[in-house]
């Protein structure tokens, strides 16, 4: 009977060994499967991040170009305002010169004729 008991124990150990091997195999499969899925998630995340970063760079480049264009327009407007101001200054200077000449001519006329101006300094 010892032999039957020993054979039964051996058979039981053999079954337990197969179960243990199957369990280890299933755990390894599950681990590999989860690692594969985790790798896929990391790859997906990196892909999405890269796409968003590329979009962000494009938007930044576009905004920089728009900023440069707008800055150039503003510089052109400033130059135009400066040009118009110079023209207005020239007009004022020209008008002042004309008024000085007119005053000199009138003064010479009054001196030559001995008359006094009708409006003397504008407040009499």
Backbone as CSV, one residue per row, in Angstrom:
resi,resn,N_x,N_y,N_z,CA_x,CA_y,CA_z,C_x,C_y,C_z
1,UNK,0.793,-1.197,0.000,0.000,0.000,0.000,0.834,1.259,0.000
2,UNK,1.953,1.116,0.544,2.835,2.278,0.541,3.148,2.704,-0.887
3,UNK,3.199,1.674,-1.719,3.504,1.999,-3.103,2.343,2.746,-3.733
4,UNK,1.127,2.346,-3.476,-0.053,3.023,-4.020,-0.142,4.450,-3.490
5,UNK,0.151,4.609,-2.235,0.123,5.944,-1.630,1.216,6.804,-2.254
6,UNK,2.380,6.204,-2.445,3.487,6.939,-3.046,3.145,7.322,-4.482
7,UNK,2.522,6.379,-5.226,2.127,6.686,-6.604,1.040,7.761,-6.633
8,UNK,0.131,7.700,-5.697,-0.928,8.716,-5.624,-0.323,10.074,-5.297
9,UNK,0.636,10.070,-4.372,1.313,11.340,-4.037,2.074,11.878,-5.246
10,UNK,2.735,10.967,-5.967,3.471,11.386,-7.164,2.522,11.961,-8.212
11,UNK,1.402,11.286,-8.404,0.405,11.758,-9.372,-0.132,13.120,-8.955
12,UNK,-0.370,13.289,-7.659,-0.873,14.558,-7.141,0.160,15.667,-7.346
13,UNK,1.420,15.352,-7.061,2.491,16.341,-7.254,2.637,16.693,-8.732
14,UNK,2.478,15.705,-9.597,2.565,15.934,-11.043,1.462,16.895,-11.485
15,UNK,0.221,16.654,-10.998,-0.898,17.540,-11.342,-0.654,18.943,-10.803
16,UNK,-0.180,19.009,-9.548,0.110,20.326,-8.957,1.210,21.046,-9.734
17,UNK,2.183,20.283,-10.204,3.266,20.862,-11.000,2.724,21.409,-12.316
18,UNK,1.823,20.647,-12.973,1.205,21.126,-14.217,0.373,22.386,-13.966
19,UNK,-0.390,22.373,-12.862,-1.212,23.545,-12.521,-0.315,24.753,-12.281
20,UNK,0.793,24.525,-11.557,1.728,25.622,-11.265,2.336,26.157,-12.566
21,UNK,2.729,25.262,-13.474,3.294,25.672,-14.764,2.259,26.450,-15.572
22,UNK,1.003,25.951,-15.585,-0.062,26.646,-16.315,-0.291,28.034,-15.718
23,UNK,-0.328,28.100,-14.362,-0.528,29.390,-13.686,0.594,30.366,-14.036
24,UNK,1.840,29.887,-13.997,2.979,30.743,-14.353,2.877,31.216,-15.804
25,UNK,2.467,30.316,-16.683,2.311,30.659,-18.098,1.231,31.729,-18.273
26,UNK,0.105,31.559,-17.601,-0.986,32.536,-17.696,-0.566,33.889,-17.123
27,UNK,0.156,33.862,-16.011,0.638,35.126,-15.434,1.585,35.834,-16.403
28,UNK,2.481,35.068,-17.010,3.419,35.644,-17.979,2.662,36.229,-19.168
29,UNK,1.650,35.493,-19.667,0.836,36.007,-20.773,0.143,37.306,-20.373
30,UNK,-0.441,37.311,-19.176,-1.147,38.510,-18.708,-0.177,39.683,-18.562
31,UNK,1.009,39.399,-18.027,2.026,40.449,-17.867,2.451,40.994,-19.229
32,UNK,2.722,40.102,-20.172,3.123,40.530,-21.522,2.016,41.333,-22.204
33,UNK,0.783,40.869,-22.038,-0.359,41.563,-22.641,-0.503,42.965,-22.054
34,UNK,-0.394,43.068,-20.731,-0.535,44.386,-20.103,0.633,45.296,-20.478
35,UNK,1.839,44.739,-20.580,2.995,45.545,-21.002,2.805,46.065,-22.427
36,UNK,2.275,45.208,-23.287,2.018,45.609,-24.673,0.994,46.745,-24.714
37,UNK,-0.075,46.609,-23.917,-1.098,47.660,-23.884,-0.548,48.948,-23.284
38,UNK,0.267,48.828,-22.230,0.876,50.025,-21.638,1.790,50.720,-22.643
39,UNK,2.542,49.932,-23.402,3.404,50.508,-24.441,2.570,51.227,-25.496
40,UNK,1.438,50.634,-25.849,0.552,51.269,-26.838,0.010,52.586,-26.290
41,UNK,-0.335,52.616,-24.998,-0.844,53.849,-24.386,0.242,54.921,-24.388
42,UNK,1.466,54.536,-24.037,2.580,55.493,-24.034,2.825,56.013,-25.449
43,UNK,2.805,55.124,-26.436,3.001,55.542,-27.830,1.890,56.489,-28.268
44,UNK,0.648,56.172,-27.903,-0.485,57.039,-28.245,-0.312,58.407,-27.597
45,UNK,0.060,58.410,-26.313,0.256,59.677,-25.596,1.352,60.511,-26.257
46,UNK,2.471,59.880,-26.573,3.578,60.600,-27.211,3.176,61.140,-28.576
47,UNK,2.409,60.359,-29.323,1.943,60.794,-30.640,1.040,62.020,-30.516
48,UNK,0.102,61.959,-29.574,-0.820,63.087,-29.379,-0.066,64.325,-28.906
49,UNK,0.879,64.139,-27.985,1.668,65.274,-27.495,2.453,65.911,-28.635
50,UNK,3.079,65.070,-29.457,3.866,65.581,-30.581,2.982,66.352,-31.553
51,UNK,1.794,65.829,-31.818,0.876,66.517,-32.735,0.466,67.868,-32.162
52,UNK,0.158,67.903,-30.869,-0.233,69.174,-30.246,0.925,70.161,-30.220
53,UNK,2.126,69.669,-29.940,3.285,70.555,-29.938,3.543,71.117,-31.332
54,UNK,3.360,70.295,-32.358,3.526,70.775,-33.736,2.480,71.836,-34.053
55,UNK,1.249,71.600,-33.632,0.182,72.586,-33.844,0.507,73.879,-33.113
56,UNK,0.984,73.748,-31.892,1.353,74.931,-31.110,2.466,75.710,-31.803
57,UNK,3.489,75.007,-32.301,4.580,75.684,-33.008,4.059,76.409,-34.245
58,UNK,3.156,75.761,-34.997,2.595,76.402,-36.189,1.820,77.660,-35.807
59,UNK,1.037,77.561,-34.735,0.261,78.721,-34.295,1.192,79.843,-33.841
60,UNK,2.253,79.489,-33.122,3.205,80.502,-32.672,3.881,81.168,-33.862
61,UNK,4.264,80.375,-34.868,4.873,80.940,-36.072,3.891,81.870,-36.781
62,UNK,2.644,81.434,-36.887,1.623,82.258,-37.547,1.432,83.567,-36.787
63,UNK,1.332,83.470,-35.461,1.163,84.681,-34.655,2.373,85.597,-34.776
64,UNK,3.563,85.019,-34.837,4.776,85.831,-34.974,4.770,86.560,-36.321
65,UNK,4.356,85.856,-37.369,4.269,86.500,-38.687,3.234,87.621,-38.664
66,UNK,2.062,87.336,-38.070,1.019,88.367,-37.986,1.511,89.563,-37.175
67,UNK,2.242,89.289,-36.091,2.775,90.368,-35.265,3.762,91.211,-36.075
68,UNK,4.613,90.542,-36.851,5.583,91.262,-37.672,4.874,92.119,-38.721
69,UNK,3.851,91.559,-39.351,3.093,92.318,-40.357,2.426,93.526,-39.704
70,UNK,1.802,93.306,-38.551,1.125,94.399,-37.849,2.132,95.462,-37.418
71,UNK,3.288,95.029,-36.924,4.320,95.989,-36.510,4.784,96.808,-37.712
72,UNK,4.940,96.162,-38.865,5.350,96.881,-40.075,4.277,97.897,-40.480
73,UNK,3.007,97.501,-40.389,1.926,98.442,-40.706,1.967,99.640,-39.770
74,UNK,2.202,99.379,-38.498,2.257,100.478,-37.523,3.445,101.392,-37.813
75,UNK,4.602,100.796,-38.165,5.767,101.624,-38.517,5.463,102.475,-39.746
76,UNK,4.758,101.889,-40.724,4.388,102.648,-41.921,3.441,103.794,-41.566
77,UNK,2.493,103.529,-40.661,1.572,104.590,-40.248,2.321,105.703,-39.527
78,UNK,3.265,105.323,-38.668,4.065,106.327,-37.955,4.851,107.162,-38.961
79,UNK,5.437,106.511,-39.968,6.188,107.237,-40.991,5.271,108.177,-41.771
80,UNK,4.072,107.717,-42.082,3.117,108.558,-42.804,2.717,109.767,-41.963
81,UNK,2.458,109.537,-40.681,2.110,110.647,-39.781,3.263,111.634,-39.708
82,UNK,4.488,111.114,-39.617,5.662,111.991,-39.564,5.768,112.813,-40.850
83,UNK,5.526,112.166,-41.996,5.584,112.871,-43.281,4.521,113.970,-43.332
84,UNK,3.294,113.633,-42.911,2.226,114.632,-42.912,2.547,115.782,-41.964
85,UNK,3.124,115.465,-40.816,3.497,116.513,-39.862,4.563,117.420,-40.465
86,UNK,5.531,116.830,-41.164,6.570,117.637,-41.819,5.949,118.551,-42.876
87,UNK,4.994,118.020,-43.638,4.325,118.842,-44.648,3.563,119.987,-43.990
88,UNK,2.874,119.689,-42.888,2.134,120.739,-42.182,3.085,121.782,-41.607
89,UNK,4.224,121.321,-41.057,5.220,122.276,-40.547,5.715,123.180,-41.671
90,UNK,5.979,122.568,-42.837,6.458,123.349,-43.984,5.410,124.370,-44.407
91,UNK,4.128,123.965,-44.378,3.058,124.901,-44.741,3.014,126.068,-43.751
92,UNK,3.117,125.747,-42.459,3.075,126.799,-41.438,4.260,127.740,-41.610
93,UNK,5.443,127.171,-41.842,6.639,127.999,-42.040,6.489,128.867,-43.292
94,UNK,5.937,128.282,-44.358,5.731,129.037,-45.590,4.752,130.183,-45.355
95,UNK,3.649,129.875,-44.673,2.648,130.903,-44.373,3.257,132.005,-43.511
96,UNK,4.065,131.604,-42.521,4.711,132.601,-41.659,5.630,133.504,-42.486
97,UNK,6.389,132.881,-43.396,7.274,133.669,-44.262,6.485,134.652,-45.116
98,UNK,5.354,134.171,-45.669,4.509,135.057,-46.481,3.979,136.217,-45.644
99,UNK,3.538,135.910,-44.419,3.008,136.965,-43.552,4.098,137.960,-43.157
100,UNK,5.319,137.464,-42.933,6.432,138.375,-42.633,6.703,139.295,-43.816
101,UNK,6.721,138.707,-45.040,6.958,139.522,-46.237,5.849,140.559,-46.413
102,UNK,4.614,140.124,-46.209,3.485,141.040,-46.336,3.607,142.175,-45.320
103,UNK,3.979,141.838,-44.091,4.136,142.863,-43.050,5.258,143.823,-43.419
104,UNK,6.369,143.287,-43.937,7.489,144.147,-44.343,7.073,145.066,-45.491
105,UNK,6.339,144.499,-46.471,5.889,145.312,-47.600,4.936,146.416,-47.138
106,UNK,4.006,146.065,-46.246,3.058,147.069,-45.745,3.787,148.141,-44.932
107,UNK,4.760,147.692,-44.124,5.523,148.667,-43.330,6.282,149.611,-44.251
108,UNK,6.869,149.075,-45.324,7.594,149.918,-46.276,6.635,150.896,-46.951
109,UNK,5.430,150.426,-47.279,4.428,151.292,-47.904,4.025,152.417,-46.951
110,UNK,3.766,152.052,-45.667,3.372,153.071,-44.685,4.504,154.073,-44.469
111,UNK,5.738,153.570,-44.473,6.876,154.486,-44.303,6.976,155.435,-45.498
112,UNK,6.783,154.867,-46.691,6.924,155.678,-47.901,5.820,156.719,-48.004
113,UNK,4.618,156.383,-47.565,3.497,157.316,-47.685,3.308,158.154,-46.439
114,UNK,3.928,157.755,-45.346,3.786,158.493,-44.100,2.485,158.209,-43.394
115,UNK,1.753,157.221,-43.818,0.485,156.868,-43.172,0.739,155.917,-41.999
116,UNK,-0.271,155.819,-41.152,-0.210,154.843,-40.059,-1.212,153.736,-40.373
117,UNK,-0.949,152.563,-39.894,-1.876,151.458,-40.162,-3.234,151.729,-39.536
118,UNK,-4.302,151.249,-40.199,-5.647,151.455,-39.673,-5.857,150.621,-38.412
119,UNK,-5.373,149.408,-38.413,-5.451,148.572,-37.212,-4.051,148.527,-36.636
120,UNK,-3.887,149.149,-35.499,-2.574,149.177,-34.881,-2.531,148.132,-33.782
121,UNK,-1.808,147.085,-34.004,-1.637,145.965,-33.077,-2.942,145.234,-32.772
122,UNK,-3.966,145.470,-33.520,-5.183,144.693,-33.428,-6.069,144.972,-32.246
123,UNK,-5.741,145.892,-31.318,-6.633,146.114,-30.185,-7.003,147.570,-29.984
124,UNK,-6.797,148.433,-30.959,-7.241,149.833,-30.870,-8.412,150.071,-31.758
